[in-house]
Tab-separated table of C-alpha atoms in Angstrom:
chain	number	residue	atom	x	y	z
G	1	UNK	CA	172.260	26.991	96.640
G	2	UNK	CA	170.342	27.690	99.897
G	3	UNK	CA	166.945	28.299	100.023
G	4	UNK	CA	165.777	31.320	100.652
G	5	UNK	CA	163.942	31.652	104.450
G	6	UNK	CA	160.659	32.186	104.811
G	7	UNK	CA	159.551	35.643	105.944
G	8	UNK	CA	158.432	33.775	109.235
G	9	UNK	CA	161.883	32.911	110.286
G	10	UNK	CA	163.093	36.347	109.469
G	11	UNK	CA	160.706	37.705	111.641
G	12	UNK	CA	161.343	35.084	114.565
G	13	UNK	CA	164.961	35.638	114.221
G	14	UNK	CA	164.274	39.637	114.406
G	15	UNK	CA	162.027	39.121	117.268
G	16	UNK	CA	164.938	36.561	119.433
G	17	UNK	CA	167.705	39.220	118.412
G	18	UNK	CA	165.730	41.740	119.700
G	19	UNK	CA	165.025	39.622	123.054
G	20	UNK	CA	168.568	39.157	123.342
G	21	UNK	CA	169.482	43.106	123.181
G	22	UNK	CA	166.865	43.165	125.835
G	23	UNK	CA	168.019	41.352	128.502
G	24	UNK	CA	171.413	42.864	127.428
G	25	UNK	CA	170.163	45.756	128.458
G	26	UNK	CA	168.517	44.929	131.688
G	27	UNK	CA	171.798	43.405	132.240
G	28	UNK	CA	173.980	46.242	132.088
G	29	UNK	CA	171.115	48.228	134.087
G	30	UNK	CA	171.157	45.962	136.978
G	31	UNK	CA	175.041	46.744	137.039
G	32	UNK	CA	175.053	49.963	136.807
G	33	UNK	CA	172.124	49.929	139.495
G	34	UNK	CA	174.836	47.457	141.985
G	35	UNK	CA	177.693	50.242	141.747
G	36	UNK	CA	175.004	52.683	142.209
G	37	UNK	CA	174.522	50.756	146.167
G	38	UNK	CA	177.040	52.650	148.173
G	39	UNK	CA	177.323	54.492	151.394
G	40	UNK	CA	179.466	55.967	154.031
G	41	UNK	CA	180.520	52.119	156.229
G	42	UNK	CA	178.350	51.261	159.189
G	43	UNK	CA	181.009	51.372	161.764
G	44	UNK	CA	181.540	54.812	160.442
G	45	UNK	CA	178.052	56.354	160.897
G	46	UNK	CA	178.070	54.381	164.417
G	47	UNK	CA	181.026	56.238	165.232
G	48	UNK	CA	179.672	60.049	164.392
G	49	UNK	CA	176.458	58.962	166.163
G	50	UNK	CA	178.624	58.580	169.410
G	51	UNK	CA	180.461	61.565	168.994
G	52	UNK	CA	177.097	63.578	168.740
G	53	UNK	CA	176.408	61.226	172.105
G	54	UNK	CA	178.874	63.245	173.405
G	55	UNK	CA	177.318	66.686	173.449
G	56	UNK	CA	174.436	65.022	175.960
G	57	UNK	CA	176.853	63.288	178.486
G	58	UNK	CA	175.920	62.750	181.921
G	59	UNK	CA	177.553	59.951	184.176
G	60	UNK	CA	174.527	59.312	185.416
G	61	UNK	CA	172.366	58.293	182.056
G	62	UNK	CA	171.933	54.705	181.336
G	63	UNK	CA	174.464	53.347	178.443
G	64	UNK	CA	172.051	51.812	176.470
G	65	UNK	CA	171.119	55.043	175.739
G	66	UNK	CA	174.225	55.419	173.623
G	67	UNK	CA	174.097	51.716	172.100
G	68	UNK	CA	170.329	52.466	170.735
G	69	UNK	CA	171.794	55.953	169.187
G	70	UNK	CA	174.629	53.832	167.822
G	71	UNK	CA	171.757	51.850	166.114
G	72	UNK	CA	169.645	54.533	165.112
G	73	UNK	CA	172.581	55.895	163.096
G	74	UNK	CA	172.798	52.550	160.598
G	75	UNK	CA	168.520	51.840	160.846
G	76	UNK	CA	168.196	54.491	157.507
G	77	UNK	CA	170.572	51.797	155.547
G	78	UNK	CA	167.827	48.600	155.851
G	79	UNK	CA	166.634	50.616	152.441
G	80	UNK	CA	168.883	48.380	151.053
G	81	UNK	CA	166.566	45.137	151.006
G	82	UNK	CA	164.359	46.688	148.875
G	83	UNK	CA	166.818	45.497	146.152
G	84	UNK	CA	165.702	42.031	146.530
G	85	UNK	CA	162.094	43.167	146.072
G	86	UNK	CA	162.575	45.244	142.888
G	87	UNK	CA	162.046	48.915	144.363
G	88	UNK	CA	164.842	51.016	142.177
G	89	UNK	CA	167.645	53.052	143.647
G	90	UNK	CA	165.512	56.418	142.899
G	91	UNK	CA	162.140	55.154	144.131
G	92	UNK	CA	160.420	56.522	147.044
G	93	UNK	CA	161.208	53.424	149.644
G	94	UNK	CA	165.003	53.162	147.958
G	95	UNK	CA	168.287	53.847	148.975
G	96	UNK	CA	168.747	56.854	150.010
G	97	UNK	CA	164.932	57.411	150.282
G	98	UNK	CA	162.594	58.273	152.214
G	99	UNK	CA	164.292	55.952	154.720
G	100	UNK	CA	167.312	58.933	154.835
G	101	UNK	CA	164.846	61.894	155.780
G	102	UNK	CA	164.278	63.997	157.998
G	103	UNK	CA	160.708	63.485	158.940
G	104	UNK	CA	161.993	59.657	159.438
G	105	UNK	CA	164.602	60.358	161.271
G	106	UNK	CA	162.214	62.239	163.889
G	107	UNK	CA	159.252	59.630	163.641
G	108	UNK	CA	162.610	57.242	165.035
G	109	UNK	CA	163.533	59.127	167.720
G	110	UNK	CA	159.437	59.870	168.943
G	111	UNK	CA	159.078	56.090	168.646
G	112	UNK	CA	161.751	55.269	170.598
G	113	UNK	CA	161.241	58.066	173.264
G	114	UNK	CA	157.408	57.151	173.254
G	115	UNK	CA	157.224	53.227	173.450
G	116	UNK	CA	160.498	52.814	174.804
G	117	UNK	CA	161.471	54.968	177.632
G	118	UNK	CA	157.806	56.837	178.520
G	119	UNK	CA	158.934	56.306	181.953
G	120	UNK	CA	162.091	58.426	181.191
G	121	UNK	CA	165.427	57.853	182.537
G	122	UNK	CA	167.958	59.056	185.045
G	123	UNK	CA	169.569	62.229	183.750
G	124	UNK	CA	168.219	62.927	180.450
G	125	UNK	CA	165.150	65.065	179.524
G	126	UNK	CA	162.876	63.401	177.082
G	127	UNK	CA	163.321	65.962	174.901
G	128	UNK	CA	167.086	65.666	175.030
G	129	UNK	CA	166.993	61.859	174.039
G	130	UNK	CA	164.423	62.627	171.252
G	131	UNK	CA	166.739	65.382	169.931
G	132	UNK	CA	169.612	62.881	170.499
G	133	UNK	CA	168.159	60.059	168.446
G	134	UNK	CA	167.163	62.356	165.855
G	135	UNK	CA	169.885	63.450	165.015
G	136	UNK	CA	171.964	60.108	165.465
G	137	UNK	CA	169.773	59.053	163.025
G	138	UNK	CA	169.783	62.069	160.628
G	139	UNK	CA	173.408	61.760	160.769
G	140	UNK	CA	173.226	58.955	158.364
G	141	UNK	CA	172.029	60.810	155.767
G	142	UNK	CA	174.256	63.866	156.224
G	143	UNK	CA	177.377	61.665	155.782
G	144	UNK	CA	175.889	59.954	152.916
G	145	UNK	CA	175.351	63.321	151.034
G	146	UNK	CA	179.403	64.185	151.977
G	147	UNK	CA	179.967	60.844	150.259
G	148	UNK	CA	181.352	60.998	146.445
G	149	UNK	CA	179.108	58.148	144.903
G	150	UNK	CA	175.858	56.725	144.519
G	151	UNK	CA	172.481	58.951	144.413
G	152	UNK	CA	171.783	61.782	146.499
G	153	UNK	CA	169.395	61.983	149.780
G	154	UNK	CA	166.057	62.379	149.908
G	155	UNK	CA	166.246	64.495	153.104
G	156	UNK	CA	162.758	66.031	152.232
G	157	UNK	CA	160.869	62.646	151.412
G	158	UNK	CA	158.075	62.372	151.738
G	159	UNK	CA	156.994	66.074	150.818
G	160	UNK	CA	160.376	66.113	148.104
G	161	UNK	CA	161.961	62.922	146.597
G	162	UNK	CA	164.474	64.630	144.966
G	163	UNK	CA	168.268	63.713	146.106
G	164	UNK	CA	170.875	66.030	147.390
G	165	UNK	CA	174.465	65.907	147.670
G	166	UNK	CA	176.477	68.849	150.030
G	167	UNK	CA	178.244	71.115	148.340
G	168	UNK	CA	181.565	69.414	149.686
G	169	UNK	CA	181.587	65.666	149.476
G	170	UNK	CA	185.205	64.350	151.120
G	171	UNK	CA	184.197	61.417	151.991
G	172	UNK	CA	184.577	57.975	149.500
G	173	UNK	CA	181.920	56.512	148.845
G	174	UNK	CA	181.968	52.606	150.755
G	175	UNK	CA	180.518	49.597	148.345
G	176	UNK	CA	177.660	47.413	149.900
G	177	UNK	CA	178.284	44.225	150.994
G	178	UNK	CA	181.466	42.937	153.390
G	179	UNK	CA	183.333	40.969	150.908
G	180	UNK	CA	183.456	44.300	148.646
G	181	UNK	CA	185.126	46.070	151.051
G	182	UNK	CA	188.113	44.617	151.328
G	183	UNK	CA	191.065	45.153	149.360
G	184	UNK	CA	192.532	48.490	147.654
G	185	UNK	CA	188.832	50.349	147.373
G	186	UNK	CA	188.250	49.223	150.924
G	187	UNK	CA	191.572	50.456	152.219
G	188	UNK	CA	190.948	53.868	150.476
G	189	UNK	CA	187.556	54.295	151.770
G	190	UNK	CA	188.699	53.600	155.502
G	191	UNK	CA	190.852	55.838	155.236
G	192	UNK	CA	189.172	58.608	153.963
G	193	UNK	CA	186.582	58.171	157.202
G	194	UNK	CA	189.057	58.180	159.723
G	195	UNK	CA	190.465	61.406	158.174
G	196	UNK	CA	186.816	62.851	157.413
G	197	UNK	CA	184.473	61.189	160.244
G	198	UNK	CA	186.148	59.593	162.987
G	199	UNK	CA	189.043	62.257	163.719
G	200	UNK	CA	186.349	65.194	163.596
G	201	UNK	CA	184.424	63.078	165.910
G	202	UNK	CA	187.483	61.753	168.332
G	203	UNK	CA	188.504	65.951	168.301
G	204	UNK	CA	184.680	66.551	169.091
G	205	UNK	CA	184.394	64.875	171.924
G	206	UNK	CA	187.703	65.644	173.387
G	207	UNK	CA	186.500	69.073	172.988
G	208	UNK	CA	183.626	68.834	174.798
G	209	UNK	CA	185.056	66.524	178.032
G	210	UNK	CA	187.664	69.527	178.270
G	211	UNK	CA	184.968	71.815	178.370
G	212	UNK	CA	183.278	70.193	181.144
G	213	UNK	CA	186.144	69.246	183.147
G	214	UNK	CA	186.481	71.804	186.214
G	215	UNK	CA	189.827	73.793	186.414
G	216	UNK	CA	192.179	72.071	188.999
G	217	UNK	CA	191.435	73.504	192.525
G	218	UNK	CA	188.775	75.217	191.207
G	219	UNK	CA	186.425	75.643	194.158
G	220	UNK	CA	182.543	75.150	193.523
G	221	UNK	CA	180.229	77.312	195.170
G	222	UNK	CA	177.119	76.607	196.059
G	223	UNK	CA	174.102	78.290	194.430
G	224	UNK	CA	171.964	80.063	196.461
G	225	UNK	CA	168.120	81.533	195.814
């Protein structure tokens, strides 16, 4: 017959069970929290921040102009290293933070304008490249709200933290991380931005160089005070 254990043990193997269910726990949490880390693809928000590009055209404006709104539009996603540093999806500096808002988006676009081109450039207004890096950048978080995973945007940080989706959200939602995107999800996801980003986009700026393309034979006058 076994001898009956001691109420110590029983109480060190309640205390290691208990341990156990805890990590558990943070296990499952920390995988939820990974499936949670999605967005709209980086190629994808370059893309819309071009087309918007397009609405401020002139021949004569530098290209880099473009490139640096092409960057703007992925800067809100560097969010995503707080994961290595603890800071929780929902938390202020997380993804889809404060990183996603509005008021950064336009502290981007005055540092940029301010520091980088106080000198101005050929063709653009400085208040046409802040409004174009603005909202190349605040594009990011528009498309991320369309998206149909993840958390919402904190458009409103910091006055607001809470996250927002749009009322219509197309767009599938793109995993973090290259070697998650390819295969079938990856496949689905492209093509749910071609059909929701980049064809609005391509049709957008088509639009707009038709717009501004005189009429053939069309005679220009000259305007006179």
């Amino acid at each position: 017959m076994r001898a009956p254990r001691c109420p110590r043990q029983r109480g060190q193997k309640v205390v290691a069970t208990s341990a156990r269910r805890a990590r558990t726990m943070r296990r499952m949490m920390n995988t939820c929290d990974r499936r949670k880390r999605s967005v709209a693809s980086l190629p994808s928000h370059a893309v819309a921040a071009l087309g918007i590009g397009a609405c401020f055209y002139e021949p004569q404006i530098p290209k880099s102009i473009w490139v640096i709104g092409a960057a703007c539009s992925v800067i809100p996603d560097l969010d995503v290293i707080g994961f290595r540093f603890g800071i929780r999806y929902g938390d202020f500096w997380g993804h889809r933070g404060f990183m996603h808002s509005l008021v950064f988006a336009a502290l981007v676009a005055l540092v940029i304008v301010a520091f980088g081109f106080r000198h101005g450039v050929t063709g653009m207004h400085p208040v046409s490249m802040w409004l174009y890096f603005f909202l190349a950048t605040a594009s990011h978080g528009l498309l991320d709200a369309m998206t149909d995973g993840g958390l919402g945007v904190a458009f409103f940080a910091p006055f607001n933290n809470q996250r927002y989706f749009l009322p219509w959200t197309p767009i599938r939602v793109s995993p973090i991380g290259v070697g998650r995107f390819f295969g079938a999800r990856g496949l689905a996801v492209l093509q749910s931005e071609f059909l929701w980003i980049w064809l609005p986009t391509i049709l957008l700026a088509v639009s707009i160089i038709l717009l501004r393309k005189p009429s053939a034979g069309a005679k220009v006058e000259p305007i006179s005070c």
